[in-house]
PDB file of C-alpha atoms in Angstrom:
ATOM      1  CA  MET Y   1       1.373  22.784  21.284  1.00  0.00           C
ATOM      2  CA  THR Y   2       3.314  22.768  17.944  1.00  0.00           C
ATOM      3  CA  ASP Y   3       2.114  19.965  15.587  1.00  0.00           C
ATOM      4  CA  PRO Y   4       4.648  17.409  14.953  1.00  0.00           C
ATOM      5  CA  PRO Y   5       6.928  17.269  11.847  1.00  0.00           C
ATOM      6  CA  CYS Y   6       5.015  14.305  10.284  1.00  0.00           C
ATOM      7  CA  ALA Y   7       5.833  13.885   6.502  1.00  0.00           C
ATOM      8  CA  SER Y   8       2.741  13.932   3.997  1.00  0.00           C
ATOM      9  CA  PRO Y   9       1.360  10.501   4.148  1.00  0.00           C
ATOM     10  CA  PRO Y  10       0.441   9.253   0.697  1.00  0.00           C
ATOM     11  CA  ALA Y  11      -3.166   8.805  -0.429  1.00  0.00           C
ATOM     12  CA  ALA Y  12      -4.859   6.372   1.347  1.00  0.00           C
ATOM     13  CA  ALA Y  13      -8.063   4.430   0.961  1.00  0.00           C
ATOM     14  CA  ASP Y  14     -10.567   5.587   4.088  1.00  0.00           C
ATOM     15  CA  PRO Y  15      -9.904   2.852   6.582  1.00  0.00           C
ATOM     16  CA  ASP Y  16     -13.356   3.420   7.914  1.00  0.00           C
ATOM     17  CA  GLY Y  17     -14.801   2.227   4.355  1.00  0.00           C
ATOM     18  CA  ILE Y  18     -14.343  -1.364   5.183  1.00  0.00           C
ATOM     19  CA  ASP Y  19     -17.811  -2.557   6.955  1.00  0.00           C
ATOM     20  CA  PRO Y  20     -16.697  -4.928   9.904  1.00  0.00           C
ATOM     21  CA  GLY Y  21     -20.469  -6.091   9.439  1.00  0.00           C
ATOM     22  CA  GLY Y  22     -20.488  -5.594   5.850  1.00  0.00           C
ATOM     23  CA  PRO Y  23     -20.321  -7.983   2.541  1.00  0.00           C
ATOM     24  CA  THR Y  24     -16.694  -8.378   3.204  1.00  0.00           C
ATOM     25  CA  ALA Y  25     -16.886  -9.752   6.762  1.00  0.00           C
ATOM     26  CA  ARG Y  26     -19.855 -11.864   5.894  1.00  0.00           C
ATOM     27  CA  ARG Y  27     -18.038 -13.365   2.846  1.00  0.00           C
ATOM     28  CA  ARG Y  28     -15.296 -14.122   5.357  1.00  0.00           C
ATOM     29  CA  HIS Y  29     -16.921 -16.383   7.561  1.00  0.00           C
ATOM     30  CA  ALA Y  30     -18.714 -18.154   4.652  1.00  0.00           C
ATOM     31  CA  LEU Y  31     -15.384 -18.835   2.917  1.00  0.00           C
ATOM     32  CA  ARG Y  32     -13.999 -20.177   6.002  1.00  0.00           C
ATOM     33  CA  ARG Y  33     -16.511 -22.897   6.159  1.00  0.00           C
ATOM     34  CA  THR Y  34     -16.213 -23.977   2.387  1.00  0.00           C
ATOM     35  CA  ARG Y  35     -12.279 -23.804   1.792  1.00  0.00           C
ATOM     36  CA  THR Y  36      -9.402 -24.799   3.622  1.00  0.00           C
ATOM     37  CA  PRO Y  37      -6.516 -23.224   2.454  1.00  0.00           C
ATOM     38  CA  ALA Y  38      -3.178 -23.996   3.259  1.00  0.00           C
ATOM     39  CA  VAL Y  39      -2.735 -20.499   5.382  1.00  0.00           C
ATOM     40  CA  THR Y  40      -5.556 -20.193   7.102  1.00  0.00           C
ATOM     41  CA  THR Y  41      -4.850 -17.092   9.470  1.00  0.00           C
ATOM     42  CA  ILE Y  42      -2.357 -13.940   8.295  1.00  0.00           C
ATOM     43  CA  VAL Y  43      -0.682 -12.336  11.098  1.00  0.00           C
ATOM     44  CA  LEU Y  44       0.585  -8.841  10.514  1.00  0.00           C
ATOM     45  CA  ASP Y  45       2.952  -6.890  12.650  1.00  0.00           C
ATOM     46  CA  ILE Y  46       1.351  -3.414  13.604  1.00  0.00           C
ATOM     47  CA  GLY Y  47       4.414  -0.866  13.882  1.00  0.00           C
ATOM     48  CA  GLY Y  48       6.210  -1.288  10.419  1.00  0.00           C
ATOM     49  CA  VAL Y  49       3.575  -2.979   8.317  1.00  0.00           C
ATOM     50  CA  VAL Y  50      -0.242  -1.809   9.366  1.00  0.00           C
ATOM     51  CA  ILE Y  51       1.151   1.590  10.134  1.00  0.00           C
ATOM     52  CA  PRO Y  52       4.690   2.782   8.746  1.00  0.00           C
ATOM     53  CA  THR Y  53       7.891   3.277  10.444  1.00  0.00           C
ATOM     54  CA  LEU Y  54       8.769   6.751  12.123  1.00  0.00           C
ATOM     55  CA  PHE Y  55      11.325   6.841   9.476  1.00  0.00           C
ATOM     56  CA  GLU Y  56       8.754   7.206   6.925  1.00  0.00           C
ATOM     57  CA  SER Y  57       6.300   9.125   8.798  1.00  0.00           C
ATOM     58  CA  VAL Y  58       8.774  11.729  10.585  1.00  0.00           C
ATOM     59  CA  SER Y  59      10.160  14.815   8.318  1.00  0.00           C
ATOM     60  CA  ALA Y  60      12.272  16.249  11.038  1.00  0.00           C
ATOM     61  CA  PRO Y  61      15.972  17.576  10.091  1.00  0.00           C
ATOM     62  CA  SER Y  62      18.375  14.943  10.901  1.00  0.00           C
ATOM     63  CA  PHE Y  63      16.486  12.275  12.028  1.00  0.00           C
ATOM     64  CA  PRO Y  64      17.432   8.824  12.143  1.00  0.00           C
ATOM     65  CA  SER Y  65      17.196   7.076   8.992  1.00  0.00           C
ATOM     66  CA  GLY Y  66      16.292   3.307  10.164  1.00  0.00           C
ATOM     67  CA  PRO Y  67      16.458   0.783   7.127  1.00  0.00           C
ATOM     68  CA  PHE Y  68      16.659   3.777   4.845  1.00  0.00           C
ATOM     69  CA  GLN Y  69      20.651   3.846   5.297  1.00  0.00           C
ATOM     70  CA  HIS Y  70      21.770   7.294   3.449  1.00  0.00           C
ATOM     71  CA  PRO Y  71      25.542   7.556   2.913  1.00  0.00           C
ATOM     72  CA  GLY Y  72      25.624  10.721   4.144  1.00  0.00           C
ATOM     73  CA  ALA Y  73      23.644   9.972   7.346  1.00  0.00           C
ATOM     74  CA  PRO Y  74      23.870   6.309   8.472  1.00  0.00           C
ATOM     75  CA  ASP Y  75      22.254   5.318  11.188  1.00  0.00           C
ATOM     76  CA  PRO Y  76      24.754   2.809  13.247  1.00  0.00           C
ATOM     77  CA  GLU Y  77      22.213   1.760  16.167  1.00  0.00           C
ATOM     78  CA  TYR Y  78      19.347   0.533  13.598  1.00  0.00           C
ATOM     79  CA  PRO Y  79      21.173  -2.589  12.325  1.00  0.00           C
ATOM     80  CA  LEU Y  80      21.244  -3.702  15.946  1.00  0.00           C
ATOM     81  CA  VAL Y  81      17.270  -3.747  15.752  1.00  0.00           C
ATOM     82  CA  GLU Y  82      17.588  -5.541  12.817  1.00  0.00           C
ATOM     83  CA  ASN Y  83      20.046  -8.378  14.032  1.00  0.00           C
ATOM     84  CA  GLY Y  84      18.282  -8.611  17.273  1.00  0.00           C
ATOM     85  CA  GLU Y  85      21.050  -6.975  19.499  1.00  0.00           C
ATOM     86  CA  LEU Y  86      18.640  -4.036  20.705  1.00  0.00           C
ATOM     87  CA  ALA Y  87      15.035  -4.192  21.047  1.00  0.00           C
ATOM     88  CA  GLU Y  88      13.117  -1.297  19.392  1.00  0.00           C
ATOM     89  CA  ARG Y  89      11.817   0.225  22.680  1.00  0.00           C
ATOM     90  CA  ASP Y  90      15.425   0.596  23.796  1.00  0.00           C
ATOM     91  CA  TYR Y  91      16.498   2.123  20.391  1.00  0.00           C
ATOM     92  CA  TRP Y  92      13.954   5.203  20.815  1.00  0.00           C
ATOM     93  CA  ALA Y  93      14.953   5.441  24.624  1.00  0.00           C
ATOM     94  CA  ARG Y  94      18.528   5.858  23.436  1.00  0.00           C
ATOM     95  CA  LEU Y  95      17.255   7.939  20.562  1.00  0.00           C
ATOM     96  CA  SER Y  96      15.106  10.143  23.140  1.00  0.00           C
ATOM     97  CA  ARG Y  97      18.483  10.521  25.611  1.00  0.00           C
ATOM     98  CA  ARG Y  98      20.454  11.564  22.562  1.00  0.00           C
ATOM     99  CA  ARG Y  99      17.852  14.102  21.190  1.00  0.00           C
ATOM    100  CA  PRO Y 100      16.037  15.519  23.585  1.00  0.00           C
ATOM    101  CA  ASP Y 101      13.890  17.649  21.401  1.00  0.00           C
ATOM    102  CA  LEU Y 102      11.947  14.918  19.967  1.00  0.00           C
ATOM    103  CA  ASP Y 103       8.943  13.677  21.584  1.00  0.00           C
ATOM    104  CA  ILE Y 104       9.047   9.782  19.954  1.00  0.00           C
ATOM    105  CA  GLY Y 105       5.713   9.174  21.976  1.00  0.00           C
ATOM    106  CA  ALA Y 106       4.151  12.214  20.335  1.00  0.00           C
ATOM    107  CA  LEU Y 107       5.742  11.562  17.189  1.00  0.00           C
ATOM    108  CA  TRP Y 108       3.885   7.995  16.881  1.00  0.00           C
ATOM    109  CA  ARG Y 109       0.960   9.257  18.250  1.00  0.00           C
ATOM    110  CA  GLY Y 110       0.238  12.564  15.912  1.00  0.00           C
ATOM    111  CA  CYS Y 111       2.104  10.609  12.802  1.00  0.00           C
ATOM    112  CA  SER Y 112       0.823   7.380  12.475  1.00  0.00           C
ATOM    113  CA  VAL Y 113      -1.662   6.631   9.574  1.00  0.00           C
ATOM    114  CA  VAL Y 114      -2.465   3.338   7.912  1.00  0.00           C
ATOM    115  CA  ARG Y 115      -1.080   2.183   4.891  1.00  0.00           C
ATOM    116  CA  ALA Y 116      -2.900   2.247   1.884  1.00  0.00           C
ATOM    117  CA  GLU Y 117      -1.496  -0.950   1.121  1.00  0.00           C
ATOM    118  CA  VAL Y 118      -2.914  -2.931   4.275  1.00  0.00           C
ATOM    119  CA  THR Y 119      -6.416  -1.375   3.416  1.00  0.00           C
ATOM    120  CA  GLY Y 120      -5.979  -2.874  -0.243  1.00  0.00           C
ATOM    121  CA  LEU Y 121      -4.606  -6.096   0.718  1.00  0.00           C
ATOM    122  CA  ILE Y 122      -7.893  -6.620   3.432  1.00  0.00           C
ATOM    123  CA  GLU Y 123      -9.894  -6.085   0.204  1.00  0.00           C
ATOM    124  CA  ARG Y 124      -7.779  -8.338  -1.698  1.00  0.00           C
ATOM    125  CA  ILE Y 125      -7.879 -10.985   0.979  1.00  0.00           C
ATOM    126  CA  GLY Y 126     -11.900 -10.910   0.497  1.00  0.00           C
ATOM    127  CA  GLY Y 127     -12.479 -13.126   3.948  1.00  0.00           C
ATOM    128  CA  ARG Y 128     -10.546 -15.756   2.373  1.00  0.00           C
ATOM    129  CA  VAL Y 129      -8.132 -16.253   5.835  1.00  0.00           C
ATOM    130  CA  ARG Y 130      -8.288 -14.985   9.422  1.00  0.00           C
ATOM    131  CA  LEU Y 131      -6.774 -11.548   9.546  1.00  0.00           C
ATOM    132  CA  THR Y 132      -4.972 -11.081  13.246  1.00  0.00           C
ATOM    133  CA  ALA Y 133      -2.659  -8.167  14.141  1.00  0.00           C
ATOM    134  CA  PHE Y 134       0.239  -9.058  16.557  1.00  0.00           C
ATOM    135  CA  THR Y 135       2.125  -6.106  18.305  1.00  0.00           C
ATOM    136  CA  ASN Y 136       4.769  -6.150  21.073  1.00  0.00           C
ATOM    137  CA  ASP Y 137       3.557  -3.104  22.894  1.00  0.00           C
ATOM    138  CA  MET Y 138       1.382  -0.507  21.144  1.00  0.00           C
ATOM    139  CA  ALA Y 139      -0.006   0.240  24.377  1.00  0.00           C
ATOM    140  CA  HIS Y 140       3.515   1.834  25.803  1.00  0.00           C
ATOM    141  CA  TRP Y 141       3.461   4.494  22.711  1.00  0.00           C
ATOM    142  CA  PHE Y 142      -0.379   5.048  22.401  1.00  0.00           C
ATOM    143  CA  GLY Y 143      -1.849   4.389  25.666  1.00  0.00           C
ATOM    144  CA  PRO Y 144      -4.467   1.483  26.718  1.00  0.00           C
ATOM    145  CA  ASP Y 145      -6.911   2.711  24.209  1.00  0.00           C
ATOM    146  CA  TRP Y 146      -4.516   2.369  21.264  1.00  0.00           C
ATOM    147  CA  GLU Y 147      -6.699   0.114  19.049  1.00  0.00           C
ATOM    148  CA  ARG Y 148      -9.457   3.119  19.060  1.00  0.00           C
ATOM    149  CA  ARG Y 149      -6.733   5.087  16.879  1.00  0.00           C
ATOM    150  CA  PHE Y 150      -6.844   2.780  14.229  1.00  0.00           C
ATOM    151  CA  PRO Y 151     -10.503   2.110  12.808  1.00  0.00           C
ATOM    152  CA  ILE Y 152      -9.164  -0.140  10.306  1.00  0.00           C
ATOM    153  CA  LEU Y 153      -8.534  -2.866  13.486  1.00  0.00           C
ATOM    154  CA  ARG Y 154     -12.538  -3.350  13.471  1.00  0.00           C
ATOM    155  CA  SER Y 155     -12.016  -5.072  10.306  1.00  0.00           C
ATOM    156  CA  PHE Y 156      -9.249  -7.867  11.852  1.00  0.00           C
ATOM    157  CA  ASP Y 157     -10.289 -11.038  13.376  1.00  0.00           C
ATOM    158  CA  THR Y 158      -8.015 -11.078  16.823  1.00  0.00           C
ATOM    159  CA  ILE Y 159      -5.770  -8.257  17.889  1.00  0.00           C
ATOM    160  CA  LEU Y 160      -3.018  -9.897  20.323  1.00  0.00           C
ATOM    161  CA  GLU Y 161      -0.197  -7.563  21.935  1.00  0.00           C
ATOM    162  CA  ALA Y 162       2.959  -9.783  22.863  1.00  0.00           C
ATOM    163  CA  ALA Y 163       3.370  -7.687  26.129  1.00  0.00           C
ATOM    164  CA  VAL Y 164      -0.245  -8.856  27.287  1.00  0.00           C
ATOM    165  CA  LEU Y 165       1.056 -12.764  26.853  1.00  0.00           C
ATOM    166  CA  GLY Y 166       3.904 -11.605  28.427  1.00  0.00           C
ATOM    167  CA  VAL Y 167       6.728 -12.666  26.068  1.00  0.00           C
ATOM    168  CA  PHE Y 168       7.974 -10.449  23.551  1.00  0.00           C
ATOM    169  CA  LYS Y 169       8.539 -11.007  19.833  1.00  0.00           C
ATOM    170  CA  PRO Y 170      11.273 -12.213  18.646  1.00  0.00           C
ATOM    171  CA  ASP Y 171      11.353 -15.094  20.780  1.00  0.00           C
ATOM    172  CA  PRO Y 172       9.769 -18.453  19.447  1.00  0.00           C
ATOM    173  CA  GLU Y 173       7.696 -18.954  22.778  1.00  0.00           C
ATOM    174  CA  ALA Y 174       5.867 -15.170  21.937  1.00  0.00           C
ATOM    175  CA  PHE Y 175       4.512 -16.968  18.444  1.00  0.00           C
ATOM    176  CA  LEU Y 176       3.446 -20.102  20.190  1.00  0.00           C
ATOM    177  CA  MET Y 177       1.733 -18.432  22.877  1.00  0.00           C
ATOM    178  CA  ALA Y 178       0.144 -16.732  20.014  1.00  0.00           C
ATOM    179  CA  ALA Y 179      -1.306 -19.145  17.744  1.00  0.00           C
ATOM    180  CA  ASP Y 180      -2.159 -20.897  21.007  1.00  0.00           C
ATOM    181  CA  ALA Y 181      -4.440 -17.603  21.845  1.00  0.00           C
ATOM    182  CA  LEU Y 182      -6.060 -18.211  18.097  1.00  0.00           C
ATOM    183  CA  HIS Y 183      -6.468 -21.851  18.688  1.00  0.00           C
ATOM    184  CA  GLU Y 184      -4.731 -22.294  15.333  1.00  0.00           C
ATOM    185  CA  ASP Y 185      -1.805 -24.530  14.051  1.00  0.00           C
ATOM    186  CA  PRO Y 186       1.844 -22.042  13.774  1.00  0.00           C
ATOM    187  CA  ALA Y 187       2.337 -24.020  10.366  1.00  0.00           C
ATOM    188  CA  ARG Y 188      -1.074 -22.438   9.232  1.00  0.00           C
ATOM    189  CA  CYS Y 189      -0.125 -19.199  10.149  1.00  0.00           C
ATOM    190  CA  LEU Y 190       1.602 -16.898   7.513  1.00  0.00           C
ATOM    191  CA  PHE Y 191       3.417 -13.767   9.879  1.00  0.00           C
ATOM    192  CA  VAL Y 192       4.353 -10.832   7.794  1.00  0.00           C
ATOM    193  CA  ASP Y 193       6.970  -8.369   9.712  1.00  0.00           C
ATOM    194  CA  ASP Y 194       9.171  -5.663   8.869  1.00  0.00           C
ATOM    195  CA  LEU Y 195      12.010  -7.054  10.862  1.00  0.00           C
ATOM    196  CA  ALA Y 196      13.858 -10.063   9.571  1.00  0.00           C
ATOM    197  CA  VAL Y 197      14.822 -11.465  13.460  1.00  0.00           C
ATOM    198  CA  ASN Y 198      11.103 -11.407  14.140  1.00  0.00           C
ATOM    199  CA  LEU Y 199      10.788 -13.630  10.881  1.00  0.00           C
ATOM    200  CA  THR Y 200      13.085 -16.052  12.498  1.00  0.00           C
ATOM    201  CA  GLY Y 201      11.244 -16.402  15.721  1.00  0.00           C
ATOM    202  CA  ALA Y 202       8.386 -17.012  13.820  1.00  0.00           C
ATOM    203  CA  GLU Y 203       9.935 -19.628  11.830  1.00  0.00           C
ATOM    204  CA  GLN Y 204      11.369 -21.628  14.889  1.00  0.00           C
ATOM    205  CA  ALA Y 205       7.535 -21.404  16.105  1.00  0.00           C
ATOM    206  CA  GLY Y 206       6.904 -22.950  13.018  1.00  0.00           C
ATOM    207  CA  MET Y 207       5.008 -20.257  11.025  1.00  0.00           C
ATOM    208  CA  ARG Y 208       5.624 -19.338   7.767  1.00  0.00           C
ATOM    209  CA  THR Y 209       6.732 -15.855   7.180  1.00  0.00           C
ATOM    210  CA  GLU Y 210       7.109 -12.742   4.361  1.00  0.00           C
ATOM    211  CA  LEU Y 211       9.202  -9.762   5.138  1.00  0.00           C
ATOM    212  CA  PHE Y 212       7.891  -6.482   5.016  1.00  0.00           C
ATOM    213  CA  ASP Y 213       9.945  -4.452   2.921  1.00  0.00           C
ATOM    214  CA  VAL Y 214       9.201  -0.457   4.086  1.00  0.00           C
ATOM    215  CA  ARG Y 215      10.926   1.187   0.973  1.00  0.00           C
ATOM    216  CA  ASP Y 216       8.547  -0.871  -1.315  1.00  0.00           C
ATOM    217  CA  PRO Y 217       5.225  -1.517   0.669  1.00  0.00           C
ATOM    218  CA  ALA Y 218       2.982  -2.163  -2.592  1.00  0.00           C
ATOM    219  CA  GLY Y 219       5.624  -5.018  -3.419  1.00  0.00           C
ATOM    220  CA  SER Y 220       5.719  -6.537  -0.017  1.00  0.00           C
ATOM    221  CA  MET Y 221       1.837  -6.496  -0.128  1.00  0.00           C
ATOM    222  CA  ASP Y 222       2.010  -8.160  -3.344  1.00  0.00           C
ATOM    223  CA  ARG Y 223       4.300 -11.050  -2.139  1.00  0.00           C
ATOM    224  CA  VAL Y 224       1.869 -11.446   0.836  1.00  0.00           C
ATOM    225  CA  ALA Y 225      -1.316 -11.857  -1.543  1.00  0.00           C
ATOM    226  CA  ALA Y 226       1.088 -13.991  -3.714  1.00  0.00           C
ATOM    227  CA  SER Y 227       1.499 -16.263  -0.048  1.00  0.00           C
ATOM    228  CA  LEU Y 228      -2.301 -16.858  -0.049  1.00  0.00           C
ATOM    229  CA  GLY Y 229      -2.736 -17.668  -4.108  1.00  0.00           C
ATOM    230  CA  LEU Y 230      -4.417 -14.298  -4.553  1.00  0.00           C
ATOM    231  CA  PRO Y 231      -4.238 -12.383  -8.067  1.00  0.00           C
ATOM    232  CA  GLY Y 232      -1.431  -9.842  -8.655  1.00  0.00           C
ATOM    233  CA  ARG Y 233      -2.567  -6.226  -8.078  1.00  0.00           C
ATOM    234  CA  ALA Y 234      -2.950  -3.787 -11.074  1.00  0.00           C
ATOM    235  CA  GLY Y 235      -0.882  -0.716 -11.826  1.00  0.00           C
ATOM    236  CA  PRO Y 236       2.974  -0.053 -11.262  1.00  0.00           C
ATOM    237  CA  ARG Y 237       4.323  -1.011  -8.021  1.00  0.00           C
ATOM    238  CA  ARG Y 238       5.446   2.288  -5.522  1.00  0.00           C
ATOM    239  CA  VAL Y 239       9.271   1.960  -4.479  1.00  0.00           C
ATOM    240  CA  PHE Y 240      10.362   5.126  -2.917  1.00  0.00           C
ATOM    241  CA  SER Y 241      13.056   6.551  -0.124  1.00  0.00           C
ATOM    242  CA  VAL Y 242      12.102   8.734   2.440  1.00  0.00           C
ATOM    243  CA  PRO Y 243      12.515  12.396   1.791  1.00  0.00           C
ATOM    244  CA  ARG Y 244      14.551  14.680   4.208  1.00  0.00           C
ATOM    245  CA  VAL Y 245      13.781  18.005   5.139  1.00  0.00           C
ATOM    246  CA  PRO Y 246      17.167  19.924   4.910  1.00  0.00           C
ATOM    247  CA  PRO Y 247      18.104  21.802   8.033  1.00  0.00           C
ATOM    248  CA  ALA Y 248      17.189  25.671   7.851  1.00  0.00           C
ATOM    249  CA  GLY Y 249      20.178  27.875   7.275  1.00  0.00           C
ATOM    250  CA  PRO Y 250      21.150  31.233   5.505  1.00  0.00           C
ATOM    251  CA  ARG Y 251      19.161  32.042   2.059  1.00  0.00           C
TER     252      ARG Y 251
END
């Protein structure tokens, strides 16, 4: 089987390095008993936040640019996803029909890694708030055992899948059901997603929100940390655009 055309991921901290039963986890529970911050639960989207989008992780020639709109190769359909006119799953289904040479499921499974910035955020949080992952339908791409593919999820307190709840993001009801599953007041949740339309649904449900800009993952995590009252991150921010591999041609 040919390896998928994945882009080389940036150097990342070992996702297994956060011990779910170690000092960070114990401190998390101790801090919950002694602190009552305005935000008590942070809710992270998975595809696009915890793991990069395929637009970042795939280096196949002429792969669509998604949010990385290039003047020479615009992606006319992705804005429909951003404004809620087209579901992400439908976007990828359309792409599969246009590009039968691309196995979207295999690309998700073969090219997905955890962002180093997410590992860093977990360390910065240090247990001050409950950590939840909220995805629409990871099982659709990764299978029923998808959580096992990402050991860092053991550091999360709760994993929620909208497909299991029965209502998908960006429907506000999905966020109300998520808050109910967490036994949490939506107003005490901070929801982080790379799609603004999903933030709108969360806001309508009463949650606080923060947009994750995939073009500036470090800066996005800084904003999340600032929303929690955490100190700023030392060092330069990493802002980038996704490189494209040019089609092969005569030399």
